[in-house]
CSV table of C-alpha atoms in Angstrom, one decimal:
chain,number,residue,atom,x,y,z
O,406,MET,CA,95.7,86.5,128.2
O,407,ALA,CA,98.5,86.6,125.7
O,408,SER,CA,101.9,87.5,127.1
O,409,PHE,CA,102.3,90.2,124.5
O,410,LYS,CA,101.1,91.3,121.0
O,411,ILE,CA,102.7,91.4,117.6
O,412,ALA,CA,101.0,93.5,115.0
O,413,ILE,CA,101.6,93.0,111.3
O,414,ILE,CA,100.8,95.9,108.9
O,415,GLY,CA,100.3,94.7,105.3
O,416,ALA,CA,99.5,91.2,106.6
O,417,GLY,CA,97.6,90.5,103.4
O,418,SER,CA,100.9,89.6,101.9
O,419,VAL,CA,99.8,86.0,102.5
O,420,GLY,CA,103.0,84.1,101.8
O,421,PHE,CA,105.3,86.4,103.7
O,422,THR,CA,103.0,86.8,106.7
O,423,ARG,CA,102.6,83.0,106.9
O,424,THR,CA,106.4,82.6,106.9
O,425,LEU,CA,106.9,85.2,109.6
O,426,VAL,CA,104.3,83.8,111.9
O,427,ARG,CA,105.4,80.2,111.4
O,428,ASP,CA,108.9,81.2,112.2
O,429,ILE,CA,107.7,82.9,115.4
O,430,LEU,CA,105.8,79.8,116.4
O,431,CYS,CA,109.0,77.7,116.1
O,432,VAL,CA,109.9,79.2,119.5
O,433,PRO,CA,108.1,77.6,122.4
O,434,GLU,CA,108.3,80.8,124.6
O,435,LEU,CA,106.5,82.7,121.9
O,436,HIS,CA,103.4,80.5,121.6
O,437,ASP,CA,101.3,82.4,124.1
O,438,ILE,CA,101.0,85.6,122.2
O,439,GLU,CA,98.5,87.5,120.1
O,440,VAL,CA,99.2,88.2,116.4
O,441,ALA,CA,97.1,91.1,115.1
O,442,LEU,CA,96.8,91.3,111.4
O,443,THR,CA,95.8,94.5,109.5
O,444,ASP,CA,95.5,95.3,105.9
O,445,ILE,CA,93.4,97.3,103.4
O,446,ASN,CA,92.5,94.2,101.4
O,447,GLU,CA,89.7,92.4,103.2
O,448,ARG,CA,89.9,89.3,101.0
O,449,ASN,CA,93.6,88.7,101.6
O,450,LEU,CA,93.2,89.4,105.3
O,451,GLY,CA,90.5,86.7,105.5
O,452,MET,CA,92.8,84.2,103.7
O,453,ILE,CA,95.8,84.7,105.9
O,454,SER,CA,93.6,84.6,109.0
O,455,GLU,CA,92.2,81.2,107.9
O,456,ILE,CA,95.7,79.9,107.2
O,457,LEU,CA,97.1,81.0,110.6
O,458,ASN,CA,94.1,79.8,112.6
O,459,ARG,CA,94.4,76.3,111.0
O,460,MET,CA,98.1,76.2,111.7
O,461,ILE,CA,97.6,77.1,115.3
O,462,SER,CA,94.7,74.6,115.8
O,463,ALA,CA,96.6,71.8,114.1
O,464,ASN,CA,99.6,72.4,116.5
O,465,GLY,CA,97.4,72.8,119.6
O,466,LEU,CA,98.8,76.2,120.4
O,467,PRO,CA,97.3,78.9,122.6
O,468,THR,CA,98.3,81.6,120.1
O,469,LYS,CA,95.5,84.1,119.3
O,470,VAL,CA,95.0,85.6,115.9
O,471,SER,CA,93.0,88.7,115.3
O,472,ALA,CA,92.3,90.5,111.9
O,473,THR,CA,91.0,94.0,111.3
O,474,MET,CA,91.1,96.7,108.6
O,475,ASP,CA,91.3,99.2,111.5
O,476,ARG,CA,95.0,99.7,111.9
O,477,ARG,CA,94.8,101.4,115.3
O,478,GLU,CA,92.8,98.5,116.6
O,479,ALA,CA,95.6,96.1,115.5
O,480,LEU,CA,98.3,98.3,116.9
O,481,ALA,CA,96.6,98.8,120.3
O,482,GLY,CA,98.9,97.4,123.0
O,483,ALA,CA,101.4,95.9,120.5
O,484,ARG,CA,104.9,95.3,121.7
O,485,TYR,CA,106.3,94.6,118.2
O,486,VAL,CA,105.0,96.0,114.9
O,487,ILE,CA,106.1,94.4,111.6
O,488,ASN,CA,105.7,96.5,108.4
O,489,CYS,CA,105.6,94.6,105.1
O,490,THR,CA,103.6,97.0,103.0
O,491,ARG,CA,104.1,98.1,99.4
O,492,ILE,CA,102.5,101.5,99.0
O,493,GLY,CA,100.8,102.1,95.6
O,494,GLY,CA,100.9,98.4,94.6
O,495,LEU,CA,101.5,97.4,91.0
O,496,GLU,CA,100.0,100.5,89.5
O,497,ALA,CA,102.5,102.8,91.1
O,498,PHE,CA,105.3,100.2,90.6
O,499,ALA,CA,104.6,100.3,86.9
O,500,ASP,CA,105.1,104.0,86.8
O,501,ASP,CA,108.4,103.7,88.8
O,502,ILE,CA,109.7,101.6,86.0
O,503,GLY,CA,107.8,102.8,82.9
O,504,ILE,CA,108.1,106.6,83.2
O,505,PRO,CA,111.9,106.6,83.8
O,506,LEU,CA,112.3,104.2,80.9
O,507,ARG,CA,110.9,107.0,78.6
O,508,TYR,CA,113.9,109.0,79.6
O,509,GLY,CA,116.5,106.3,79.1
O,510,ILE,CA,116.7,105.1,82.7
O,511,ASP,CA,116.8,101.3,82.6
O,512,GLN,CA,116.0,99.7,86.0
O,513,CYS,CA,115.8,96.1,87.0
O,514,VAL,CA,113.9,96.5,90.3
O,515,GLY,CA,113.6,100.2,91.1
O,516,ASP,CA,112.9,99.9,94.8
O,517,THR,CA,115.9,101.3,96.6
O,518,ILE,CA,117.3,104.4,94.9
O,519,CYS,CA,117.3,105.4,91.2
O,520,ALA,CA,114.2,107.2,90.0
O,521,GLY,CA,111.8,104.4,90.9
O,522,GLY,CA,113.2,103.8,94.3
O,523,ILE,CA,113.1,107.5,95.2
O,524,LEU,CA,109.5,107.9,94.2
O,525,TYR,CA,108.6,104.6,96.0
O,526,GLY,CA,110.2,106.3,99.1
O,527,GLN,CA,108.0,109.3,98.7
O,528,ARG,CA,104.9,107.1,98.8
O,529,SER,CA,106.2,104.8,101.6
O,530,ILE,CA,107.3,107.6,103.9
O,531,ALA,CA,104.0,109.4,103.7
O,532,ALA,CA,102.2,106.2,104.9
O,533,LEU,CA,105.0,105.1,107.3
O,534,LEU,CA,104.7,108.4,109.3
O,535,ASP,CA,101.0,107.7,109.8
O,536,PHE,CA,101.9,104.2,111.0
O,537,CYS,CA,104.4,105.7,113.5
O,538,LYS,CA,101.8,108.2,114.7
O,539,ASP,CA,99.5,105.4,115.5
O,540,ILE,CA,102.2,103.3,117.1
O,541,ARG,CA,103.1,106.2,119.4
O,542,ALA,CA,99.5,106.7,120.3
O,543,VAL,CA,98.2,103.2,121.0
O,544,ALA,CA,101.0,100.6,121.0
O,545,GLU,CA,102.8,99.4,124.1
O,546,PRO,CA,105.3,102.1,125.4
O,547,GLY,CA,108.6,101.6,123.7
O,548,ALA,CA,107.2,99.4,121.0
O,549,ARG,CA,109.7,98.3,118.3
O,550,LEU,CA,109.0,98.6,114.6
O,551,LEU,CA,110.6,95.9,112.5
O,552,ASN,CA,110.5,97.3,109.0
O,553,TYR,CA,110.7,94.9,106.0
O,554,ALA,CA,109.3,97.5,103.5
O,555,ASN,CA,111.5,99.1,100.8
O,556,PRO,CA,113.1,101.4,100.2
O,557,MET,CA,114.7,100.1,103.4
O,558,ALA,CA,117.2,102.9,104.2
O,559,MET,CA,114.8,105.7,103.5
O,560,ASN,CA,111.9,104.2,105.4
O,561,THR,CA,114.1,103.3,108.4
O,562,TRP,CA,115.6,106.8,108.4
O,563,ALA,CA,112.2,108.5,108.3
O,564,ALA,CA,110.7,106.3,111.0
O,565,ILE,CA,113.6,107.0,113.4
O,566,ASP,CA,114.2,110.7,112.7
O,567,HIS,CA,110.6,111.8,112.0
O,568,GLY,CA,108.4,109.0,113.2
O,569,GLY,CA,109.8,108.8,116.7
O,570,VAL,CA,109.6,105.0,116.8
O,571,ASP,CA,112.4,102.6,117.7
O,572,THR,CA,113.0,101.0,114.4
O,573,ILE,CA,115.2,98.2,113.0
O,574,GLY,CA,115.3,97.7,109.2
O,575,LEU,CA,115.4,94.0,108.0
O,576,CYS,CA,116.5,92.6,104.7
O,577,HIS,CA,117.4,89.0,103.7
O,578,GLY,CA,119.8,89.8,100.8
O,579,ILE,CA,122.9,89.0,102.9
O,580,GLN,CA,121.8,85.5,103.8
O,581,HIS,CA,121.0,84.6,100.2
O,582,GLY,CA,124.4,85.8,99.0
O,583,TRP,CA,126.1,83.8,101.7
O,584,LYS,CA,124.8,80.5,100.2
O,585,GLN,CA,126.1,81.6,96.7
O,586,ILE,CA,129.5,82.2,98.1
O,587,ALA,CA,129.5,78.7,99.7
O,588,GLU,CA,128.6,77.2,96.3
O,589,VAL,CA,131.4,78.9,94.3
O,590,LEU,CA,134.0,78.1,96.9
O,591,GLY,CA,132.9,74.4,96.9
O,592,ALA,CA,131.9,74.2,100.5
O,593,GLU,CA,129.6,71.2,101.0
O,594,ASP,CA,128.2,72.7,104.2
O,595,PRO,CA,127.2,76.4,103.8
O,596,ASN,CA,127.4,76.7,107.6
O,597,ALA,CA,131.2,76.2,107.2
O,598,ILE,CA,131.2,79.8,105.7
O,599,GLU,CA,131.2,82.6,108.2
O,600,TYR,CA,131.1,86.3,107.2
O,601,VAL,CA,130.9,89.9,108.3
O,602,CYS,CA,129.0,92.4,106.1
O,603,THR,CA,128.8,96.1,106.3
O,604,GLY,CA,127.6,99.0,104.2
O,605,ILE,CA,124.1,100.3,103.4
O,606,ASN,CA,121.1,98.3,102.4
O,607,HIS,CA,121.5,96.7,99.0
O,608,GLN,CA,125.0,98.1,98.9
O,609,THR,CA,126.5,96.0,101.6
O,610,TRP,CA,129.8,94.2,101.3
O,611,TYR,CA,131.3,90.9,102.5
O,612,VAL,CA,134.3,92.4,104.2
O,613,ASP,CA,135.4,89.3,106.0
O,614,ILE,CA,134.7,85.7,104.8
O,615,ARG,CA,136.0,82.6,106.7
O,616,TRP,CA,135.8,79.0,105.6
O,617,ASN,CA,136.2,76.7,108.6
O,618,GLY,CA,138.0,79.6,110.3
O,619,ARG,CA,140.4,80.3,107.5
O,620,ARG,CA,140.1,83.7,105.9
O,621,VAL,CA,139.1,83.6,102.2
O,622,SER,CA,141.1,86.1,100.1
O,623,ALA,CA,139.6,88.2,97.3
O,624,GLU,CA,141.7,86.3,94.8
O,625,GLU,CA,140.4,82.9,96.0
O,626,LEU,CA,136.8,84.2,95.9
O,627,LEU,CA,137.2,85.8,92.4
O,628,ALA,CA,138.7,82.5,91.1
O,629,GLY,CA,135.7,80.6,92.4
O,630,TYR,CA,133.3,82.9,90.7
O,631,GLU,CA,135.1,83.0,87.4
O,632,ARG,CA,135.3,79.2,87.1
O,633,HIS,CA,131.7,78.5,88.1
O,634,PRO,CA,129.9,77.4,84.9
O,635,VAL,CA,126.6,79.1,85.7
O,636,ILE,CA,127.1,81.9,88.2
O,637,SER,CA,130.0,83.3,86.2
O,638,LYS,CA,127.5,84.1,83.4
O,639,GLN,CA,124.7,85.4,85.8
O,640,GLU,CA,126.7,87.7,88.1
O,641,LYS,CA,128.8,89.7,85.6
O,642,VAL,CA,128.4,93.0,87.4
O,643,ARG,CA,129.1,91.6,90.8
O,644,ILE,CA,132.2,89.7,89.5
O,645,ASP,CA,133.5,92.8,87.8
O,646,VAL,CA,133.1,94.9,90.9
O,647,LEU,CA,134.8,92.1,92.9
O,648,ARG,CA,137.7,92.2,90.4
O,649,ARG,CA,138.1,95.9,90.6
O,650,PHE,CA,137.2,96.6,94.3
O,651,GLY,CA,138.5,93.3,95.9
O,652,VAL,CA,135.2,93.0,97.8
O,653,TYR,CA,132.0,91.1,96.9
O,654,SER,CA,128.5,92.8,97.0
O,655,THR,CA,125.7,91.2,98.9
O,656,GLU,CA,123.2,92.2,96.2
O,657,SER,CA,122.0,90.4,93.1
O,658,ASN,CA,123.5,91.4,89.7
O,659,GLY,CA,120.3,93.3,88.7
O,660,HIS,CA,120.1,95.2,92.0
O,661,LEU,CA,123.7,96.2,92.0
O,662,SER,CA,123.7,97.3,88.4
O,663,GLU,CA,121.1,100.0,89.0
O,664,TYR,CA,122.9,101.5,92.0
O,665,LEU,CA,126.1,102.2,90.2
O,666,PRO,CA,126.5,104.7,87.2
O,667,TRP,CA,128.6,102.4,85.0
O,668,TYR,CA,126.7,99.3,83.8
O,669,ARG,CA,123.2,100.5,82.7
O,670,LYS,CA,124.0,103.9,81.2
O,671,ARG,CA,124.0,102.8,77.5
O,672,PRO,CA,121.7,100.3,75.8
O,673,ASP,CA,124.6,98.5,74.1
O,674,GLU,CA,126.5,98.2,77.4
O,675,ILE,CA,123.5,96.8,79.3
O,676,GLU,CA,123.3,93.6,77.3
O,677,ARG,CA,126.9,92.9,78.0
O,678,TRP,CA,126.3,92.7,81.8
O,679,ILE,CA,122.8,91.1,81.9
O,680,ASP,CA,121.8,87.5,81.8
O,681,LEU,CA,118.1,86.8,81.1
O,682,SER,CA,118.0,83.3,82.5
O,683,ASP,CA,116.3,84.9,85.5
O,684,TRP,CA,114.9,88.4,86.1
O,685,ILE,CA,117.1,89.0,89.1
O,686,HIS,CA,120.2,89.0,87.0
O,687,GLY,CA,119.2,92.4,85.5
O,688,GLU,CA,116.2,92.1,83.2
O,689,THR,CA,114.7,95.5,82.5
O,690,GLY,CA,111.7,95.8,84.8
O,691,GLY,CA,112.2,92.2,85.7
O,692,TYR,CA,110.7,92.3,89.2
O,693,LEU,CA,107.6,94.3,87.9
O,694,ARG,CA,107.1,91.5,85.3
O,695,VAL,CA,107.3,88.8,87.8
O,696,CYS,CA,104.9,90.5,90.2
O,697,THR,CA,102.5,91.3,87.4
O,698,GLU,CA,102.5,87.8,85.9
O,699,GLY,CA,101.9,86.4,89.4
O,700,ARG,CA,99.1,88.8,90.3
O,701,ASN,CA,96.6,85.9,90.8
O,702,TRP,CA,98.9,83.6,92.6
O,703,PHE,CA,97.0,83.6,95.8
O,704,GLU,CA,93.9,82.2,94.1
O,705,GLN,CA,96.0,79.4,92.7
O,706,GLU,CA,98.0,78.6,95.8
O,707,PHE,CA,95.6,79.3,98.6
O,708,PRO,CA,94.2,75.8,98.8
O,709,GLN,CA,97.8,74.4,99.0
O,710,TYR,CA,98.7,76.9,101.7
O,711,LEU,CA,95.6,76.0,103.6
O,712,ALA,CA,96.2,72.3,103.4
O,713,SER,CA,99.9,72.6,104.4
O,714,SER,CA,98.9,74.6,107.4
O,715,SER,CA,97.6,71.5,109.1
O,716,ARG,CA,101.1,70.1,109.3
O,717,LEU,CA,103.1,70.2,112.5
O,718,ILE,CA,105.4,73.1,112.8
O,719,ASP,CA,109.0,71.9,112.3
O,720,PRO,CA,111.6,74.2,113.9
O,721,ALA,CA,114.3,72.7,111.6
O,722,ARG,CA,112.5,74.4,108.7
O,723,ARG,CA,112.6,77.9,110.3
O,724,THR,CA,113.7,80.4,107.7
O,725,VAL,CA,116.5,82.9,107.7
O,726,GLU,CA,114.1,85.9,108.1
O,727,HIS,CA,115.4,88.0,111.0
O,728,ALA,CA,112.1,88.9,112.7
O,729,SER,CA,111.5,85.8,114.7
O,730,TYR,CA,115.1,85.6,115.9
O,731,ILE,CA,115.0,89.2,117.0
O,732,ILE,CA,111.8,88.8,119.0
O,733,GLU,CA,113.1,85.5,120.5
O,734,ALA,CA,116.4,87.2,121.6
O,735,LEU,CA,114.6,90.2,123.2
O,736,GLU,CA,112.1,88.0,125.0
O,737,THR,CA,114.3,85.1,126.1
O,738,GLY,CA,117.9,86.5,126.1
O,739,ARG,CA,119.2,84.0,123.6
O,740,VAL,CA,121.8,85.8,121.6
O,741,TYR,CA,121.1,86.3,117.9
O,742,ARG,CA,123.8,87.6,115.4
O,743,GLY,CA,122.6,89.2,112.2
O,744,HIS,CA,122.9,92.2,110.0
O,745,PHE,CA,120.5,95.1,110.7
O,746,ASN,CA,119.6,98.5,109.3
O,747,VAL,CA,120.1,101.2,112.0
O,748,LYS,CA,121.6,104.7,112.4
O,749,ASN,CA,125.3,104.8,111.8
O,750,ASN,CA,126.6,107.0,114.6
O,751,GLY,CA,130.2,105.6,114.2
O,752,LEU,CA,129.4,102.0,113.3
O,753,ILE,CA,131.1,102.5,110.0
O,754,THR,CA,133.8,105.0,110.4
O,755,ASN,CA,133.9,106.4,106.9
O,756,LEU,CA,130.2,106.8,106.2
O,757,PRO,CA,128.1,109.7,107.5
O,758,ALA,CA,126.9,109.5,111.1
O,759,ASP,CA,123.3,110.3,110.2
O,760,ALA,CA,123.0,107.6,107.6
O,761,ILE,CA,121.1,104.3,107.9
O,762,VAL,CA,123.7,101.5,107.6
O,763,GLU,CA,123.3,97.8,107.3
O,764,SER,CA,125.9,96.1,109.4
O,765,THR,CA,126.6,93.3,111.9
O,766,GLY,CA,125.2,93.2,115.4
O,767,PHE,CA,123.8,91.0,118.2
O,768,VAL,CA,120.4,91.0,119.9
O,769,ASP,CA,119.8,89.8,123.4
O,770,ARG,CA,117.5,90.7,126.3
O,771,PHE,CA,119.2,94.0,126.6
O,772,GLY,CA,118.4,95.1,123.0
O,773,LEU,CA,120.3,95.5,119.8
O,774,ASN,CA,124.1,95.8,120.2
O,775,MET,CA,125.9,96.7,117.0
O,776,VAL,CA,129.6,96.2,116.2
O,777,ALA,CA,131.2,99.7,116.0
O,778,GLY,CA,134.4,100.9,114.4
O,779,LEU,CA,134.2,99.1,111.0
O,780,THR,CA,135.8,100.7,108.0
O,781,LEU,CA,135.0,100.1,104.4
O,782,SER,CA,137.6,100.4,101.7
O,783,ASP,CA,137.5,103.7,99.9
O,784,ALA,CA,136.2,102.1,96.7
O,785,CYS,CA,133.2,100.6,98.6
O,786,ALA,CA,132.6,103.7,100.6
O,787,ALA,CA,132.4,106.0,97.6
O,788,PRO,CA,129.2,104.6,96.0
O,789,CYS,CA,127.6,104.2,99.4
O,790,ILE,CA,128.2,107.8,100.2
O,791,ALA,CA,126.7,108.8,96.8
O,792,SER,CA,123.6,106.8,97.6
O,793,ILE,CA,123.4,108.2,101.2
O,794,ASN,CA,123.4,111.7,99.9
O,795,VAL,CA,120.5,110.8,97.6
O,796,GLN,CA,118.6,109.1,100.4
O,797,ARG,CA,119.1,112.1,102.8
O,798,MET,CA,117.6,114.5,100.3
O,799,SER,CA,114.8,112.0,99.4
O,800,VAL,CA,113.8,111.6,103.0
O,801,LYS,CA,113.7,115.3,103.6
O,802,ALA,CA,111.7,115.9,100.4
O,803,ALA,CA,109.2,113.2,101.5
O,804,VAL,CA,108.7,114.7,104.9
O,805,THR,CA,108.4,118.3,103.7
O,806,GLY,CA,106.8,117.9,100.3
O,807,ASP,CA,109.5,120.0,98.7
O,808,LEU,CA,109.2,119.1,95.0
O,809,ASP,CA,112.4,121.0,94.0
O,810,LEU,CA,114.4,119.0,96.6
O,811,LEU,CA,112.8,115.8,95.2
O,812,LYS,CA,114.0,116.8,91.7
O,813,GLN,CA,117.5,117.5,93.1
O,814,ALA,CA,117.6,114.1,94.8
O,815,VAL,CA,116.7,112.4,91.5
O,816,LEU,CA,119.2,114.5,89.6
O,817,ASN,CA,122.0,113.3,92.0
O,818,ASP,CA,121.1,109.7,91.7
O,819,PRO,CA,124.2,107.9,90.2
O,820,LEU,CA,122.4,106.1,87.4
O,821,VAL,CA,120.0,108.9,86.6
O,822,GLY,CA,122.9,111.4,86.4
O,823,ALA,CA,124.8,109.0,84.1
O,824,VAL,CA,121.8,109.0,81.7
O,825,CYS,CA,119.7,112.2,81.9
O,826,THR,CA,120.1,115.9,81.6
O,827,PRO,CA,118.7,118.3,84.2
O,828,ASP,CA,115.8,119.2,81.9
O,829,GLU,CA,114.9,115.6,81.5
O,830,VAL,CA,115.0,115.0,85.2
O,831,TRP,CA,112.8,118.0,86.0
O,832,GLN,CA,110.2,116.9,83.4
O,833,MET,CA,110.3,113.2,84.4
O,834,VAL,CA,109.7,114.0,88.1
O,835,ASP,CA,106.8,116.2,87.2
O,836,GLU,CA,105.4,113.3,85.2
O,837,MET,CA,105.9,110.8,88.1
O,838,VAL,CA,104.3,112.9,90.8
O,839,VAL,CA,101.3,113.6,88.6
O,840,ALA,CA,100.9,109.9,87.8
O,841,GLN,CA,101.3,108.9,91.5
O,842,ALA,CA,99.4,111.8,93.1
O,843,ALA,CA,97.0,109.5,94.9
O,844,TRP,CA,99.8,108.2,97.1
O,845,LEU,CA,101.7,111.5,97.5
O,846,PRO,CA,99.6,113.7,99.9
O,847,GLN,CA,102.6,115.8,100.8
O,848,TYR,CA,102.8,117.1,97.2
O,849,ALA,CA,99.1,117.9,96.9
O,850,GLY,CA,99.9,121.6,96.5
O,851,ALA,CA,102.5,121.0,93.7
O,852,ILE,CA,100.5,118.7,91.5
O,853,GLU,CA,98.6,121.4,89.5
O,854,GLY,CA,101.9,123.2,88.7
O,855,ALA,CA,103.4,120.0,87.5
O,856,LYS,CA,100.4,119.4,85.3
O,857,ARG,CA,100.7,122.8,83.7
O,858,ARG,CA,104.4,122.3,83.0
O,859,LEU,CA,103.7,119.0,81.4
O,860,ALA,CA,101.1,120.5,79.2
O,861,ASN,CA,103.8,122.7,77.7
O,862,ALA,CA,106.6,120.1,77.9
O,863,THR,CA,109.4,120.5,75.3
O,864,VAL,CA,111.8,117.7,76.4
O,865,PRO,CA,111.4,114.7,74.1
O,866,ARG,CA,110.7,111.3,75.5
O,867,ARG,CA,112.3,108.1,74.2
O,868,ASP,CA,110.3,105.3,72.6
O,869,TRP,CA,112.3,102.5,74.2
O,870,ALA,CA,111.3,99.3,75.9
O,871,GLY,CA,114.7,98.7,77.6
O,872,ALA,CA,117.8,96.9,76.6
O,873,ALA,CA,117.2,93.6,78.4
O,874,ARG,CA,113.5,93.0,78.6
O,875,LEU,CA,111.0,90.2,78.5
O,876,PRO,CA,107.3,90.9,77.9
O,877,VAL,CA,105.4,92.8,80.6
O,878,ARG,CA,101.9,94.1,80.8
O,879,SER,CA,101.4,97.7,80.0
O,880,VAL,CA,100.8,100.3,82.7
O,881,GLU,CA,97.2,100.7,81.4
O,882,GLU,CA,96.6,97.0,81.7
O,883,ILE,CA,97.7,97.1,85.3
O,884,ARG,CA,95.5,100.1,86.1
O,885,THR,CA,92.5,98.4,84.4
O,886,ALA,CA,93.0,95.3,86.5
O,887,GLN,CA,93.2,97.3,89.7
O,888,ARG,CA,90.1,99.4,88.9
O,889,THR,CA,88.0,96.3,88.1
O,890,GLY,CA,89.2,94.5,91.3
O,891,ASN,CA,91.1,91.8,89.5
O,892,GLU,CA,94.5,92.8,91.0
O,893,THR,CA,95.8,90.8,93.9
O,894,VAL,CA,98.9,91.0,95.9
O,895,ALA,CA,102.3,90.4,94.3
O,896,PRO,CA,104.4,87.5,95.7
O,897,ASP,CA,105.6,88.4,99.2
O,898,GLU,CA,104.8,92.1,98.7
O,899,GLN,CA,101.6,93.8,99.9
O,900,ILE,CA,99.7,96.2,97.7
O,901,VAL,CA,98.6,99.2,99.7
O,902,ALA,CA,96.6,102.1,98.2
């Protein structure tokens, strides 16, 4: 009999699920558990089950793996639930990027705020509340939801306030930025760099950086970035914000550029701030391109994944993903320090109490214990507050199905407001909800009205492919692939219809 059960929703994200489970199995006390996998993609569910069972057999572990397309069956009796779904898959993702682009909104990722992130949130929250309903009904009393799915802040906000489930939002952006800081400072051992971050997801700030105990000043950090021969060209937005704010952002150049109203508002300006050596530095629709081009990656890499699963699990290769450390801390009492997405309630003194913040905390057998009383500089707090206001409206719209409120949320988005008129926003949102109606049950009563308005649309669209863009498949190509069953899961992100 397993000591407890972990359920993974969206487990067909083969690479990410494999990583999460392997990390968990690095902890001896977590060997005698059941891992219940659930997904809507039967083929991918079969692949990850085969990989995990081979891993468990090769290591002689008592761990049990079950797989089912029945979500409630997977959730039954679960103590922990991990959500790593992507609602709408590549088809909806293409609309998140492509439709706003017709109105001049140039996004790199489009998964957090901006027009794409807000619509992603509408789809995600509709599904997430169903997940929460099932968790309350059949999971172990007090079950915890560890949410990896974007848009992180909106999903976590909805799960806590409207789903009634104890939820922690998890993201790995902070850990990745830490290694970059170590590189620009010239630290041979990244572990010599310690840091405290606080803010909101994807707009979190390194407010305290220590190198072997010595505090690193903004001037020293800026000098390190400016002299680095490669990173100085790739992180122009982050470096400019560091220069003006005195604080470095945790997020990539491309991510940060779409949360602020200053860097992607005009085509001629975008090229100044974007480096195309890698999509993450700000390529228009860059993440969509990468996911689209890698749509068949499982077929290519599954044999290698399967073969590598016969190797012994090496705890020294445990990744920086939070989930295994949180579960280990709660079950064994070993203290884990990390950065988590939770309700603010005074953690950051100059951000709204109801917001979801990403900040530093500790986990042990007694639960999650966050550091309270942190204060952001006014310059860092201001864009966070602007995003929080958009998130609040977006969550409320997703829960109520209020199309007017959804349009108001998009209108108040910083980048959208820097580019679009109100008439453009109203028409664009109509176009997006019509295109994504299959994943927006809460707006079912508003779709016909949106169609009628679009039939008489007068606001001109723009014939524009973006200011910093490499080739990407058309929306119609993506839809055709999904209809014919040739679409698989994007790297580390589950496609959920």
